[in-house]
Short mmCIF file of N, CA, C and O in Angstrom, two decimals:
data_model
loop_
_atom_site.label_atom_id
_atom_site.label_comp_id
_atom_site.label_asym_id
_atom_site.label_seq_id
_atom_site.Cartn_x
_atom_site.Cartn_y
_atom_site.Cartn_z
N GLN A 174 135.49 -37.86 -82.94
CA GLN A 174 134.77 -37.11 -83.95
C GLN A 174 134.77 -37.88 -85.25
O GLN A 174 135.64 -38.75 -85.54
N VAL A 175 133.77 -37.60 -86.06
CA VAL A 175 133.64 -38.24 -87.35
C VAL A 175 133.50 -37.15 -88.41
O VAL A 175 132.81 -36.15 -88.20
N GLN A 176 134.23 -37.29 -89.53
CA GLN A 176 134.15 -36.31 -90.60
C GLN A 176 133.48 -37.01 -91.81
O GLN A 176 133.75 -38.14 -92.14
N LEU A 177 132.63 -36.26 -92.45
CA LEU A 177 131.85 -36.74 -93.63
C LEU A 177 132.15 -35.78 -94.78
O LEU A 177 132.00 -34.54 -94.68
N VAL A 178 132.54 -36.40 -95.91
CA VAL A 178 132.85 -35.61 -97.11
C VAL A 178 131.98 -36.10 -98.24
O VAL A 178 131.98 -37.29 -98.58
N GLU A 179 131.17 -35.23 -98.81
CA GLU A 179 130.20 -35.56 -99.85
C GLU A 179 130.75 -35.15 -101.19
O GLU A 179 131.56 -34.21 -101.30
N SER A 180 130.27 -35.84 -102.22
CA SER A 180 130.64 -35.48 -103.59
C SER A 180 129.50 -35.94 -104.55
O SER A 180 128.67 -36.77 -104.10
N GLY A 181 129.48 -35.34 -105.69
CA GLY A 181 128.58 -35.83 -106.72
C GLY A 181 127.37 -34.95 -107.07
O GLY A 181 126.58 -35.31 -107.92
N GLY A 182 127.18 -33.84 -106.40
CA GLY A 182 126.08 -32.97 -106.71
C GLY A 182 126.32 -32.27 -108.06
O GLY A 182 127.34 -32.38 -108.70
N GLY A 183 125.28 -31.58 -108.49
CA GLY A 183 125.41 -30.80 -109.76
C GLY A 183 124.09 -30.47 -110.35
O GLY A 183 123.00 -30.59 -109.67
N LEU A 184 124.11 -30.07 -111.61
CA LEU A 184 122.93 -29.70 -112.40
C LEU A 184 122.56 -30.80 -113.32
O LEU A 184 123.42 -31.34 -114.04
N VAL A 185 121.29 -31.21 -113.33
CA VAL A 185 120.82 -32.26 -114.20
C VAL A 185 119.43 -31.91 -114.71
O VAL A 185 118.70 -31.17 -114.07
N GLN A 186 119.16 -32.38 -115.91
CA GLN A 186 117.83 -32.14 -116.47
C GLN A 186 116.79 -33.05 -115.84
O GLN A 186 117.15 -34.13 -115.39
N PRO A 187 115.52 -32.67 -115.85
CA PRO A 187 114.48 -33.53 -115.42
C PRO A 187 114.48 -34.89 -116.17
O PRO A 187 114.70 -34.94 -117.33
N GLY A 188 114.38 -35.92 -115.37
CA GLY A 188 114.42 -37.29 -115.96
C GLY A 188 115.84 -37.84 -115.89
O GLY A 188 116.03 -39.10 -116.15
N GLY A 189 116.80 -37.05 -115.56
CA GLY A 189 118.21 -37.45 -115.49
C GLY A 189 118.55 -38.19 -114.24
O GLY A 189 117.72 -38.42 -113.33
N SER A 190 119.85 -38.52 -114.10
CA SER A 190 120.38 -39.27 -112.97
C SER A 190 121.61 -38.61 -112.36
O SER A 190 122.39 -37.94 -113.11
N LEU A 191 121.82 -38.79 -111.11
CA LEU A 191 122.98 -38.41 -110.41
C LEU A 191 123.28 -39.37 -109.33
O LEU A 191 122.38 -40.00 -108.79
N THR A 192 124.57 -39.49 -108.98
CA THR A 192 124.97 -40.33 -107.83
C THR A 192 125.72 -39.49 -106.84
O THR A 192 126.72 -38.78 -107.19
N LEU A 193 125.26 -39.45 -105.59
CA LEU A 193 125.94 -38.82 -104.48
C LEU A 193 126.74 -39.82 -103.71
O LEU A 193 126.31 -40.97 -103.50
N SER A 194 127.95 -39.39 -103.25
CA SER A 194 128.75 -40.28 -102.44
C SER A 194 129.19 -39.51 -101.20
O SER A 194 129.27 -38.30 -101.19
N CYS A 195 129.39 -40.29 -100.09
CA CYS A 195 129.79 -39.71 -98.83
C CYS A 195 130.79 -40.67 -98.16
O CYS A 195 130.47 -41.81 -98.06
N ALA A 196 131.95 -40.15 -97.84
CA ALA A 196 132.94 -40.94 -97.12
C ALA A 196 133.12 -40.51 -95.71
O ALA A 196 133.24 -39.29 -95.43
N ALA A 197 133.06 -41.44 -94.81
CA ALA A 197 133.26 -41.13 -93.37
C ALA A 197 134.62 -41.48 -92.91
O ALA A 197 135.21 -42.51 -93.40
N SER A 198 135.22 -40.68 -92.08
CA SER A 198 136.53 -40.90 -91.50
C SER A 198 136.58 -40.49 -90.09
O SER A 198 135.64 -39.80 -89.62
N GLY A 199 137.60 -40.86 -89.39
CA GLY A 199 137.77 -40.45 -87.98
C GLY A 199 137.36 -41.65 -87.06
O GLY A 199 137.63 -42.80 -87.38
N ASN A 200 136.67 -41.39 -86.02
CA ASN A 200 136.35 -42.39 -84.96
C ASN A 200 135.04 -43.03 -85.33
O ASN A 200 133.96 -42.86 -84.73
N THR A 201 135.10 -43.88 -86.38
CA THR A 201 133.92 -44.55 -86.90
C THR A 201 133.70 -45.82 -86.14
O THR A 201 134.64 -46.57 -85.89
N PHE A 202 132.45 -46.20 -85.89
CA PHE A 202 132.12 -47.44 -85.21
C PHE A 202 131.50 -48.38 -86.25
O PHE A 202 131.01 -48.00 -87.25
N SER A 203 131.53 -49.67 -85.91
CA SER A 203 131.05 -50.67 -86.87
C SER A 203 129.48 -50.75 -86.84
O SER A 203 128.86 -51.22 -87.80
N ILE A 204 128.85 -50.22 -85.85
CA ILE A 204 127.39 -50.21 -85.76
C ILE A 204 126.99 -48.74 -86.05
O ILE A 204 127.33 -47.83 -85.31
N TYR A 205 126.22 -48.51 -87.08
CA TYR A 205 125.84 -47.19 -87.49
C TYR A 205 124.66 -47.16 -88.41
O TYR A 205 124.26 -48.17 -88.92
N THR A 206 124.17 -45.94 -88.56
CA THR A 206 123.19 -45.68 -89.62
C THR A 206 123.82 -44.49 -90.48
O THR A 206 124.30 -43.49 -89.84
N MET A 207 123.81 -44.60 -91.75
CA MET A 207 124.21 -43.50 -92.61
C MET A 207 123.06 -43.17 -93.56
O MET A 207 122.19 -44.00 -93.82
N GLY A 208 123.08 -41.97 -94.05
CA GLY A 208 122.00 -41.60 -94.98
C GLY A 208 122.05 -40.21 -95.49
O GLY A 208 123.12 -39.51 -95.29
N TRP A 209 120.96 -39.79 -96.08
CA TRP A 209 120.90 -38.48 -96.77
C TRP A 209 119.61 -37.81 -96.31
O TRP A 209 118.55 -38.39 -96.32
N TYR A 210 119.77 -36.52 -96.02
CA TYR A 210 118.71 -35.62 -95.86
C TYR A 210 118.79 -34.48 -96.89
O TYR A 210 119.91 -34.29 -97.45
N ARG A 211 117.76 -33.75 -97.13
CA ARG A 211 117.87 -32.63 -98.01
C ARG A 211 117.07 -31.47 -97.52
O ARG A 211 116.12 -31.62 -96.75
N GLN A 212 117.47 -30.24 -97.97
CA GLN A 212 116.80 -29.07 -97.59
C GLN A 212 116.70 -28.14 -98.78
O GLN A 212 117.69 -27.72 -99.33
N ALA A 213 115.44 -27.88 -99.20
CA ALA A 213 115.15 -26.96 -100.26
C ALA A 213 114.94 -25.55 -99.71
O ALA A 213 114.64 -25.42 -98.47
N PRO A 214 115.11 -24.52 -100.51
CA PRO A 214 114.98 -23.14 -99.99
C PRO A 214 113.61 -22.92 -99.34
O PRO A 214 112.60 -23.27 -99.93
N GLY A 215 113.65 -22.40 -98.15
CA GLY A 215 112.36 -22.08 -97.44
C GLY A 215 111.71 -23.26 -96.83
O GLY A 215 110.62 -23.13 -96.32
N LYS A 216 112.36 -24.46 -96.87
CA LYS A 216 111.71 -25.63 -96.31
C LYS A 216 112.65 -26.22 -95.26
O LYS A 216 113.82 -25.98 -95.12
N GLN A 217 112.03 -27.10 -94.45
CA GLN A 217 112.78 -27.77 -93.41
C GLN A 217 113.58 -28.94 -93.99
O GLN A 217 113.19 -29.45 -95.09
N ARG A 218 114.61 -29.30 -93.35
CA ARG A 218 115.42 -30.46 -93.78
C ARG A 218 114.53 -31.71 -93.67
O ARG A 218 113.80 -31.89 -92.59
N GLU A 219 114.59 -32.59 -94.63
CA GLU A 219 113.77 -33.73 -94.64
C GLU A 219 114.63 -35.01 -94.94
O GLU A 219 115.58 -34.99 -95.65
N LEU A 220 114.10 -36.12 -94.44
CA LEU A 220 114.75 -37.41 -94.73
C LEU A 220 114.67 -37.78 -96.23
O LEU A 220 113.55 -37.57 -96.78
N VAL A 221 115.73 -38.31 -96.78
CA VAL A 221 115.64 -38.84 -98.15
C VAL A 221 115.79 -40.35 -98.05
O VAL A 221 114.88 -41.08 -98.45
N ALA A 222 116.83 -40.85 -97.46
CA ALA A 222 117.04 -42.33 -97.30
C ALA A 222 118.09 -42.59 -96.25
O ALA A 222 119.08 -41.78 -96.10
N THR A 223 117.99 -43.74 -95.59
CA THR A 223 119.05 -44.15 -94.64
C THR A 223 119.30 -45.60 -94.82
O THR A 223 118.47 -46.39 -95.39
N ILE A 224 120.48 -46.05 -94.34
CA ILE A 224 120.88 -47.45 -94.39
C ILE A 224 121.66 -47.76 -93.21
O ILE A 224 122.50 -46.88 -92.76
N THR A 225 121.49 -48.93 -92.64
CA THR A 225 122.24 -49.31 -91.43
C THR A 225 123.53 -50.19 -91.87
O THR A 225 123.54 -50.63 -93.03
N ASN A 226 124.27 -50.52 -90.92
CA ASN A 226 125.42 -51.34 -91.19
C ASN A 226 125.00 -52.79 -91.58
O ASN A 226 125.75 -53.53 -92.25
N THR A 227 123.75 -53.14 -91.23
CA THR A 227 123.22 -54.45 -91.61
C THR A 227 122.43 -54.32 -92.91
O THR A 227 121.75 -55.24 -93.36
N ARG A 228 122.50 -53.12 -93.55
CA ARG A 228 121.93 -52.83 -94.85
C ARG A 228 120.35 -52.77 -94.81
O ARG A 228 119.75 -52.98 -95.88
N TYR A 229 119.84 -52.48 -93.67
CA TYR A 229 118.41 -52.14 -93.62
C TYR A 229 118.24 -50.73 -94.11
O TYR A 229 118.93 -49.79 -93.74
N THR A 230 117.34 -50.61 -95.10
CA THR A 230 117.08 -49.32 -95.78
C THR A 230 115.73 -48.70 -95.42
O THR A 230 114.77 -49.39 -95.10
N ASN A 231 115.72 -47.38 -95.46
CA ASN A 231 114.45 -46.60 -95.27
C ASN A 231 114.42 -45.49 -96.25
O ASN A 231 115.44 -44.75 -96.40
N TYR A 232 113.29 -45.30 -96.93
CA TYR A 232 113.20 -44.22 -97.94
C TYR A 232 112.02 -43.33 -97.65
O TYR A 232 110.96 -43.77 -97.21
N ALA A 233 112.14 -42.06 -98.06
CA ALA A 233 111.02 -41.17 -98.05
C ALA A 233 110.07 -41.62 -99.15
O ALA A 233 110.49 -42.11 -100.20
N ALA A 234 108.80 -41.47 -98.99
CA ALA A 234 107.78 -41.86 -99.92
C ALA A 234 108.00 -41.22 -101.32
O ALA A 234 107.77 -41.79 -102.37
N SER A 235 108.46 -39.98 -101.25
CA SER A 235 108.66 -39.17 -102.47
C SER A 235 109.78 -39.67 -103.39
O SER A 235 109.80 -39.30 -104.53
N VAL A 236 110.69 -40.49 -102.80
CA VAL A 236 111.84 -40.94 -103.60
C VAL A 236 111.85 -42.47 -103.81
O VAL A 236 112.59 -42.98 -104.58
N LYS A 237 110.94 -43.17 -103.14
CA LYS A 237 110.89 -44.62 -103.19
C LYS A 237 110.70 -45.04 -104.68
O LYS A 237 109.77 -44.51 -105.35
N GLY A 238 111.53 -46.01 -105.11
CA GLY A 238 111.42 -46.41 -106.52
C GLY A 238 112.25 -45.63 -107.49
O GLY A 238 112.46 -46.11 -108.59
N ARG A 239 112.76 -44.57 -107.06
CA ARG A 239 113.59 -43.66 -107.89
C ARG A 239 115.02 -43.61 -107.42
O ARG A 239 115.98 -43.50 -108.20
N PHE A 240 115.15 -43.57 -106.07
CA PHE A 240 116.46 -43.44 -105.48
C PHE A 240 116.87 -44.81 -104.86
O PHE A 240 116.03 -45.52 -104.32
N THR A 241 118.17 -45.09 -104.85
CA THR A 241 118.67 -46.31 -104.19
C THR A 241 119.89 -45.93 -103.36
O THR A 241 120.85 -45.32 -103.81
N ILE A 242 119.85 -46.32 -102.10
CA ILE A 242 120.98 -46.10 -101.17
C ILE A 242 121.75 -47.36 -100.98
O ILE A 242 121.16 -48.44 -100.95
N SER A 243 123.04 -47.23 -100.88
CA SER A 243 123.93 -48.38 -100.68
C SER A 243 125.10 -47.96 -99.83
O SER A 243 125.44 -46.79 -99.72
N THR A 244 125.78 -48.96 -99.24
CA THR A 244 126.91 -48.66 -98.37
C THR A 244 127.94 -49.68 -98.56
O THR A 244 127.72 -50.87 -98.92
N ASP A 245 129.18 -49.27 -98.32
CA ASP A 245 130.38 -50.16 -98.39
C ASP A 245 131.00 -50.04 -96.97
O ASP A 245 131.68 -49.10 -96.62
N ASN A 246 130.76 -51.09 -96.14
CA ASN A 246 131.23 -51.02 -94.75
C ASN A 246 132.73 -50.88 -94.66
O ASN A 246 133.29 -50.19 -93.85
N ALA A 247 133.43 -51.63 -95.57
CA ALA A 247 134.90 -51.60 -95.52
C ALA A 247 135.47 -50.22 -95.77
O ALA A 247 136.46 -49.83 -95.27
N LYS A 248 134.75 -49.50 -96.65
CA LYS A 248 135.26 -48.17 -97.07
C LYS A 248 134.54 -47.03 -96.30
O LYS A 248 134.88 -45.89 -96.50
N ASN A 249 133.59 -47.37 -95.45
CA ASN A 249 132.82 -46.35 -94.70
C ASN A 249 132.26 -45.31 -95.64
O ASN A 249 132.34 -44.13 -95.39
N THR A 250 131.65 -45.80 -96.73
CA THR A 250 131.02 -44.87 -97.68
C THR A 250 129.57 -45.22 -97.83
O THR A 250 129.13 -46.37 -97.65
N VAL A 251 128.82 -44.25 -98.25
CA VAL A 251 127.40 -44.42 -98.57
C VAL A 251 127.15 -43.66 -99.86
O VAL A 251 127.62 -42.57 -100.06
N ASN A 252 126.38 -44.35 -100.76
CA ASN A 252 126.05 -43.74 -102.07
C ASN A 252 124.55 -43.60 -102.17
O ASN A 252 123.77 -44.40 -101.58
N LEU A 253 124.11 -42.61 -102.93
CA LEU A 253 122.76 -42.42 -103.26
C LEU A 253 122.59 -42.32 -104.80
O LEU A 253 123.02 -41.32 -105.37
N GLN A 254 122.10 -43.34 -105.39
CA GLN A 254 121.78 -43.33 -106.84
C GLN A 254 120.44 -42.69 -107.01
O GLN A 254 119.42 -43.22 -106.54
N MET A 255 120.38 -41.60 -107.74
CA MET A 255 119.13 -40.87 -107.95
C MET A 255 118.73 -40.91 -109.42
O MET A 255 119.49 -40.40 -110.28
N ASN A 256 117.61 -41.55 -109.72
CA ASN A 256 117.13 -41.67 -111.11
C ASN A 256 115.78 -40.92 -111.21
O ASN A 256 115.21 -40.58 -110.26
N SER A 257 115.48 -40.67 -112.47
CA SER A 257 114.13 -40.01 -112.76
C SER A 257 113.98 -38.71 -111.94
O SER A 257 112.93 -38.53 -111.31
N LEU A 258 115.00 -37.93 -111.92
CA LEU A 258 115.01 -36.75 -111.10
C LEU A 258 113.96 -35.71 -111.54
O LEU A 258 113.66 -35.60 -112.77
N ARG A 259 113.41 -35.04 -110.60
CA ARG A 259 112.33 -34.07 -110.82
C ARG A 259 112.79 -32.69 -110.30
O ARG A 259 113.60 -32.63 -109.38
N PRO A 260 112.19 -31.64 -110.84
CA PRO A 260 112.55 -30.31 -110.24
C PRO A 260 112.37 -30.17 -108.73
O PRO A 260 113.11 -29.50 -108.11
N GLU A 261 111.38 -30.91 -108.23
CA GLU A 261 111.16 -30.84 -106.80
C GLU A 261 112.17 -31.58 -105.95
O GLU A 261 112.22 -31.49 -104.71
N ASP A 262 113.14 -32.26 -106.66
CA ASP A 262 114.29 -32.86 -105.92
C ASP A 262 115.40 -31.85 -105.74
O ASP A 262 116.40 -32.19 -105.04
N THR A 263 115.25 -30.71 -106.27
CA THR A 263 116.24 -29.68 -106.08
C THR A 263 116.38 -29.24 -104.64
O THR A 263 115.42 -28.92 -103.94
N ALA A 264 117.61 -29.34 -104.13
CA ALA A 264 117.87 -29.10 -102.72
C ALA A 264 119.35 -29.24 -102.42
O ALA A 264 120.11 -29.70 -103.33
N VAL A 265 119.73 -28.84 -101.22
CA VAL A 265 121.07 -29.17 -100.74
C VAL A 265 120.91 -30.53 -99.98
O VAL A 265 120.09 -30.70 -99.15
N TYR A 266 121.73 -31.48 -100.42
CA TYR A 266 121.72 -32.81 -99.82
C TYR A 266 122.82 -32.97 -98.84
O TYR A 266 124.02 -32.68 -99.14
N TYR A 267 122.41 -33.47 -97.63
CA TYR A 267 123.41 -33.59 -96.54
C TYR A 267 123.55 -35.08 -96.17
O TYR A 267 122.59 -35.79 -95.98
N CYS A 268 124.79 -35.50 -96.09
CA CYS A 268 125.14 -36.82 -95.64
C CYS A 268 125.10 -36.82 -94.10
O CYS A 268 125.52 -35.83 -93.46
N THR A 269 124.59 -37.84 -93.46
CA THR A 269 124.60 -38.00 -92.04
C THR A 269 125.08 -39.32 -91.64
O THR A 269 124.88 -40.36 -92.36
N ARG A 270 125.61 -39.43 -90.43
CA ARG A 270 126.04 -40.66 -89.84
C ARG A 270 125.63 -40.64 -88.36
O ARG A 270 125.89 -39.59 -87.68
N ILE A 271 124.99 -41.71 -87.91
CA ILE A 271 124.48 -41.80 -86.56
C ILE A 271 125.20 -43.01 -85.90
O ILE A 271 125.07 -44.09 -86.42
N GLN A 272 125.85 -42.77 -84.83
CA GLN A 272 126.50 -43.87 -84.08
C GLN A 272 126.51 -43.46 -82.57
O GLN A 272 126.79 -42.34 -82.26
N SER A 273 126.16 -44.46 -81.77
CA SER A 273 126.12 -44.22 -80.32
C SER A 273 125.29 -43.01 -80.01
O SER A 273 125.72 -42.17 -79.11
N THR A 274 124.17 -42.85 -80.63
CA THR A 274 123.21 -41.75 -80.45
C THR A 274 123.74 -40.35 -80.90
O THR A 274 123.02 -39.41 -80.75
N ARG A 275 124.96 -40.26 -81.42
CA ARG A 275 125.43 -39.02 -81.91
C ARG A 275 125.20 -38.89 -83.38
O ARG A 275 125.42 -39.90 -84.13
N TRP A 276 124.84 -37.70 -83.84
CA TRP A 276 124.60 -37.38 -85.23
C TRP A 276 125.80 -36.57 -85.74
O TRP A 276 126.21 -35.58 -85.13
N TYR A 277 126.27 -36.91 -86.92
CA TYR A 277 127.28 -36.17 -87.59
C TYR A 277 126.80 -35.81 -89.01
O TYR A 277 126.04 -36.56 -89.63
N TRP A 278 127.15 -34.59 -89.48
CA TRP A 278 126.66 -34.12 -90.70
C TRP A 278 127.77 -33.66 -91.66
O TRP A 278 128.82 -33.14 -91.18
N GLY A 279 127.59 -33.88 -92.86
CA GLY A 279 128.47 -33.31 -93.91
C GLY A 279 128.13 -31.83 -94.18
O GLY A 279 127.15 -31.33 -93.64
N GLN A 280 128.87 -31.22 -95.08
CA GLN A 280 128.67 -29.80 -95.36
C GLN A 280 127.58 -29.62 -96.38
O GLN A 280 127.05 -28.48 -96.50
N GLY A 281 127.11 -30.63 -97.05
CA GLY A 281 126.08 -30.50 -98.02
C GLY A 281 126.61 -30.34 -99.44
O GLY A 281 127.63 -29.79 -99.70
N THR A 282 125.82 -30.86 -100.34
CA THR A 282 126.16 -30.73 -101.76
C THR A 282 124.83 -30.37 -102.55
O THR A 282 123.80 -30.93 -102.27
N GLN A 283 124.95 -29.46 -103.47
CA GLN A 283 123.76 -28.87 -104.19
C GLN A 283 123.37 -29.84 -105.30
O GLN A 283 124.23 -30.25 -106.11
N VAL A 284 122.13 -30.13 -105.37
CA VAL A 284 121.49 -30.85 -106.51
C VAL A 284 120.47 -29.92 -107.10
O VAL A 284 119.53 -29.57 -106.40
N THR A 285 120.62 -29.61 -108.42
CA THR A 285 119.65 -28.80 -109.10
C THR A 285 119.11 -29.55 -110.26
O THR A 285 119.90 -30.02 -111.12
N VAL A 286 117.78 -29.69 -110.34
CA VAL A 286 117.12 -30.41 -111.45
C VAL A 286 116.37 -29.34 -112.19
O VAL A 286 115.35 -28.77 -111.74
N SER A 287 116.86 -29.02 -113.39
CA SER A 287 116.26 -27.95 -114.19
C SER A 287 116.62 -28.14 -115.67
O SER A 287 117.67 -28.65 -116.02
N SER A 288 115.70 -27.70 -116.52
CA SER A 288 115.93 -27.72 -117.91
C SER A 288 116.51 -26.37 -118.40
O SER A 288 116.84 -26.28 -119.57
#
C-alpha cells in the first residue's frame, strides 16, 4: 500500500499563488507517475498535471503556463506551484500516484480562488 498526504490548500485571491505538496510513503516503487487531479462541485474529476520519475510532465491545457509540477525522487514528494490563479481553479485537488498499474489517491485539499 501507498499513503499520500497532501498539504498547502487554502483561500487565495484571483491572480494569487499557492503551492500544493504531496508526500508518498509505504510501498513506493522507483518507477512511477505522480500528479494532481481536481474536482469542482458538480463536475467530474479532471487532470491538472502529472510527472514521471524521469521528470516527464503533462499539463491540462487550462493550466499550462500557470502551473508547474515538480518532484523530488529522494523524498517521494510532488509539488504543484500554481500562479495566476483564477476563480475557475476552485476545486478539491487530489494527489495521485500510479505504479505497477495501481492508482493511489490522497484525501484531497481544498483550493478556493475568490475575492
